[in-house]
Amino acid sequence: MDGNGRWAKKRLLPRFIGHQKGLNAVKRVVSHCASIGVESLTLFAFSTENWRRPEEEVSKLMSLFLKALQREVSKLDENNVRLQIIGDRSAFSEEIQSNIALAESKTSSNSGLVLNIAANYGGRWDIVEAVKKWQKAHPENSIEQLDEYALNDYLCLAGLPEPDLLIRTGGEQRISNFLIWQMAYTEFYFSDVLWPDFDEAALDKAIQSFSMRQRRFGKTGEQITAC
Ligand code: IPE
Ligand code: MG
């Protein structure tokens, strides 16, 4: 979700207002995904690198995160959304951590959209953690027994399908340490729309583009059209 700061700057507003408007875009996109039957949506809210931002911006982002956890979870629950926070939550305040736990347990039995919020998340961190968890779960195994399939069960999105589509807004064309393992065969879609302006129509456009792609997973185009 990129472009909050630029959205605000264009209007001579503080960056934080861009983040607030970005939260509105999150609400729009989540409810649209729930209503069109998306199975799983992962939003990159805060990366392991975002701590490097000015202290004031980080602290305002943390307040916004807390407020969203406190105010938006009932609505998610009503919409049958299961919320999961992925990332290293130990760096967050006690208050945020307890609100995360509350939000996850409140929505844990919901069967609709799985909404993963990546917060203090990094793809490299996810892979290293998965290796550690695998080793802890199988102390008798040698590292030689570790393979791609075994590791899958210990990554943050274990049990969920690999993402079909990545949307990056704000005109950047980078993965920025997002779900680097899980996106081996994801289709990428880059949009110049700044995140606060991203809406239902912009999402439909991305899905439309995705639906025109031929996914070959290493095979030839002829093999795919033959089946
Ligand atoms: C993304 O918007 C939001 C977060 C990282 C929390 P940016 O803050 O990166 O917006 P730009 O790139 O400065 O426009
Ligand atoms: Mg940015």
Coordinates of C-alpha atoms and ligand atoms in Angstrom, one line a residue:
M1 CA 0.0 0.0 0.0
D2 CA 2.2 2.8 -1.3
G3 CA 1.6 6.5 -1.8
N4 CA 0.1 7.8 1.4
G5 CA 2.8 10.4 2.0
R6 CA 2.7 11.7 -1.6
W7 CA -1.1 11.9 -1.5
A8 CA -0.8 14.2 1.5
K9 CA 2.1 16.2 0.1
K10 CA 0.2 16.9 -3.1
R11 CA -2.4 18.6 -0.9
L12 CA 0.1 20.3 1.3
L13 CA -1.1 18.2 4.2
P14 CA 1.0 16.4 6.8
R15 CA 2.0 12.8 5.9
F16 CA -0.1 11.5 8.7
I17 CA -3.3 12.6 7.0
G18 CA -2.3 10.5 4.0
H19 CA -2.0 7.5 6.4
Q20 CA -5.5 8.2 7.8
K21 CA -6.9 8.4 4.3
G22 CA -5.0 5.2 3.6
L23 CA -6.9 3.5 6.4
N24 CA -10.2 4.4 4.6
A25 CA -8.9 2.8 1.4
V26 CA -8.1 -0.3 3.5
K27 CA -11.7 -0.4 4.7
R28 CA -13.0 -0.1 1.1
V29 CA -10.8 -2.7 -0.3
V30 CA -11.4 -5.2 2.5
S31 CA -15.1 -5.0 2.2
H32 CA -15.0 -5.2 -1.6
C33 CA -12.8 -8.3 -1.4
A34 CA -15.2 -9.9 1.2
S35 CA -18.1 -9.2 -1.1
I36 CA -16.6 -10.5 -4.3
G37 CA -15.4 -13.7 -2.6
V38 CA -11.7 -13.3 -2.3
E39 CA -10.4 -16.1 -0.2
S40 CA -7.3 -14.4 1.3
L41 CA -6.0 -10.8 1.3
T42 CA -2.6 -9.8 2.7
L43 CA -1.9 -6.1 3.2
F44 CA 1.6 -4.8 3.8
A45 CA 1.0 -2.2 6.5
F46 CA 4.4 -1.9 8.1
S47 CA 7.7 -3.5 7.2
T48 CA 10.7 -4.4 9.3
E49 CA 12.4 -1.5 7.6
N50 CA 9.7 1.1 8.3
W51 CA 11.1 1.6 11.8
R52 CA 13.8 3.7 10.0
R53 CA 11.2 6.5 9.4
P54 CA 11.2 9.6 11.5
E55 CA 10.1 8.9 15.1
E56 CA 7.0 11.0 14.9
E57 CA 5.7 9.2 11.8
V58 CA 6.3 5.8 13.4
S59 CA 4.5 6.8 16.5
K60 CA 1.5 8.2 14.6
L61 CA 1.4 5.0 12.5
M62 CA 1.4 3.0 15.8
S63 CA -1.5 5.1 17.1
L64 CA -3.4 4.5 13.9
F65 CA -2.8 0.8 14.1
L66 CA -4.1 0.6 17.6
K67 CA -7.2 2.7 16.8
A68 CA -8.0 0.5 13.9
L69 CA -7.6 -2.6 16.0
Q70 CA -10.0 -1.1 18.6
R71 CA -12.6 0.3 16.3
E72 CA -12.7 -1.9 13.2
V73 CA -12.7 -5.4 14.5
S74 CA -16.5 -5.7 15.3
K75 CA -17.3 -4.7 11.7
L76 CA -14.8 -7.3 10.4
D77 CA -16.4 -9.9 12.6
E78 CA -19.9 -9.0 11.3
N79 CA -18.6 -9.5 7.8
N80 CA -17.3 -13.0 8.7
V81 CA -13.7 -11.9 8.2
R82 CA -10.9 -13.8 10.0
L83 CA -8.1 -11.4 10.9
Q84 CA -4.5 -12.4 11.4
I85 CA -1.5 -10.2 12.0
I86 CA 1.7 -11.5 10.5
G87 CA 5.1 -10.3 11.5
D88 CA 7.2 -10.0 14.6
R89 CA 4.7 -8.5 17.1
S90 CA 7.1 -8.5 20.0
A91 CA 8.4 -5.1 18.9
F92 CA 4.9 -3.5 19.4
S93 CA 3.7 -2.0 22.7
E94 CA 1.9 -4.2 25.2
E95 CA -1.4 -2.5 24.4
I96 CA -1.1 -3.2 20.7
Q97 CA -0.1 -6.8 21.3
S98 CA -3.1 -7.4 23.6
N99 CA -5.4 -5.8 21.1
I100 CA -4.0 -8.0 18.3
A101 CA -4.6 -11.1 20.4
L102 CA -8.1 -9.9 21.2
A103 CA -8.9 -9.2 17.5
E104 CA -7.5 -12.5 16.4
S105 CA -9.4 -14.5 18.9
K106 CA -12.7 -12.6 18.3
T107 CA -12.6 -13.4 14.6
S108 CA -10.8 -16.8 14.7
S109 CA -13.8 -18.9 13.8
N110 CA -15.0 -16.8 10.9
S111 CA -15.2 -18.6 7.6
G112 CA -15.1 -15.8 5.1
L113 CA -12.2 -13.7 3.9
V114 CA -8.9 -14.3 5.7
L115 CA -7.4 -10.8 6.2
N116 CA -3.7 -10.9 6.9
I117 CA -2.2 -7.6 8.0
A118 CA 1.6 -7.7 7.7
A119 CA 3.0 -5.5 10.5
N120 CA 6.7 -5.5 11.4
Y121 CA 6.8 -8.1 8.6
G122 CA 9.7 -8.9 6.3
G123 CA 9.9 -11.7 3.8
R124 CA 13.5 -12.6 4.8
W125 CA 12.5 -12.7 8.5
D126 CA 9.6 -15.0 7.6
I127 CA 11.9 -17.5 5.9
V128 CA 14.5 -17.5 8.7
E129 CA 11.8 -17.9 11.4
A130 CA 10.3 -20.8 9.4
V131 CA 13.6 -22.6 9.4
K132 CA 13.9 -22.1 13.2
K133 CA 10.4 -23.3 13.8
W134 CA 10.9 -26.4 11.6
Q135 CA 14.1 -27.3 13.5
K136 CA 12.3 -26.8 16.9
A137 CA 9.4 -29.0 15.8
H138 CA 11.7 -31.7 14.5
P139 CA 14.8 -31.8 16.7
E140 CA 15.6 -35.3 15.6
N141 CA 15.8 -34.3 11.9
S142 CA 19.0 -33.3 10.1
I143 CA 19.0 -30.1 8.1
E144 CA 19.3 -32.3 5.0
Q145 CA 15.7 -33.3 5.6
L146 CA 14.4 -29.8 5.2
D147 CA 12.7 -29.2 1.8
E148 CA 10.5 -26.6 0.3
Y149 CA 7.3 -28.4 1.2
A150 CA 8.3 -28.9 4.8
L151 CA 9.2 -25.2 5.2
N152 CA 5.8 -24.1 3.8
D153 CA 4.1 -25.3 7.0
Y154 CA 6.1 -22.9 9.1
L155 CA 5.8 -19.7 7.1
C156 CA 3.4 -16.9 8.2
L157 CA 0.8 -17.8 5.6
A158 CA 0.9 -21.6 6.2
G159 CA -2.3 -23.2 5.2
L160 CA -3.4 -20.4 2.9
P161 CA -3.1 -20.5 -0.9
E162 CA 0.0 -18.7 -2.4
P163 CA -1.0 -15.3 -3.6
D164 CA -2.4 -15.2 -7.1
L165 CA -2.0 -11.5 -7.5
L166 CA 0.3 -8.8 -6.0
I167 CA -0.9 -5.2 -6.4
R168 CA 1.6 -2.4 -5.7
T169 CA 0.2 1.1 -5.8
G170 CA 2.0 4.5 -5.9
G171 CA 3.9 3.8 -9.1
E172 CA 6.7 1.8 -7.5
Q173 CA 7.8 -1.5 -9.1
R174 CA 9.5 -3.3 -6.2
I175 CA 8.6 -6.2 -3.9
S176 CA 10.3 -4.5 -0.9
N177 CA 10.8 -7.6 1.1
F178 CA 7.1 -8.6 1.1
L179 CA 6.1 -12.2 0.7
I180 CA 9.2 -13.1 -1.2
W181 CA 8.9 -16.9 -0.6
Q182 CA 5.2 -17.1 -1.3
M183 CA 5.3 -15.0 -4.5
A184 CA 7.4 -17.3 -6.6
Y185 CA 4.5 -17.5 -9.1
T186 CA 2.4 -14.6 -8.2
E187 CA 1.2 -12.2 -11.0
F188 CA 2.4 -8.7 -10.4
Y189 CA 0.3 -5.6 -11.1
F190 CA 1.6 -2.1 -10.7
S191 CA -0.7 0.9 -10.4
D192 CA 0.2 4.6 -10.4
V193 CA -2.8 5.3 -8.2
L194 CA -1.7 6.5 -4.8
W195 CA -3.0 4.2 -2.1
P196 CA -5.6 6.7 -0.5
D197 CA -7.2 6.9 -3.9
F198 CA -7.4 3.2 -4.4
D199 CA -11.0 2.0 -4.6
E200 CA -13.3 -0.7 -5.7
A201 CA -13.0 0.2 -9.4
A202 CA -9.2 0.2 -9.2
L203 CA -9.3 -3.2 -7.6
D204 CA -11.6 -4.5 -10.3
K205 CA -9.2 -3.2 -12.9
A206 CA -6.3 -5.1 -11.3
I207 CA -8.4 -8.3 -11.2
Q208 CA -9.5 -7.8 -14.8
S209 CA -5.8 -7.5 -15.8
F210 CA -5.0 -10.7 -13.8
S211 CA -7.8 -12.6 -15.5
M212 CA -6.2 -12.0 -18.9
R213 CA -2.9 -13.5 -18.0
Q214 CA -1.8 -17.0 -18.9
R215 CA -0.2 -18.6 -16.0
R216 CA 2.3 -21.3 -17.1
F217 CA 4.1 -22.3 -14.0
G218 CA 7.1 -23.2 -16.0
K219 CA 5.2 -25.0 -18.8
T220 CA 4.8 -23.9 -22.4
G221 CA 1.8 -21.9 -23.6
E222 CA 0.8 -24.8 -25.8
Q223 CA 0.7 -27.2 -22.9
I224 CA -1.6 -24.8 -21.0
T225 CA -4.0 -24.3 -23.9
A226 CA -4.1 -28.1 -24.5
C227 CA -5.6 -28.8 -21.1
Ligands
IPE1 C1 2.7 3.6 2.6 O1 2.7 5.0 2.1 C2 2.3 3.5 4.0 C3 3.3 2.9 4.9 C4 4.5 2.4 4.7 C5 2.8 2.8 6.3 P1 4.1 5.8 2.2 O2 4.2 6.4 3.5 O3 5.2 5.0 1.8 O4 3.8 6.9 1.1 P2 4.9 7.6 0.1 O5 5.7 6.6 -0.6 O6 5.7 8.5 1.0 O7 4.0 8.4 -0.8
MG2 MG 6.4 4.7 0.0

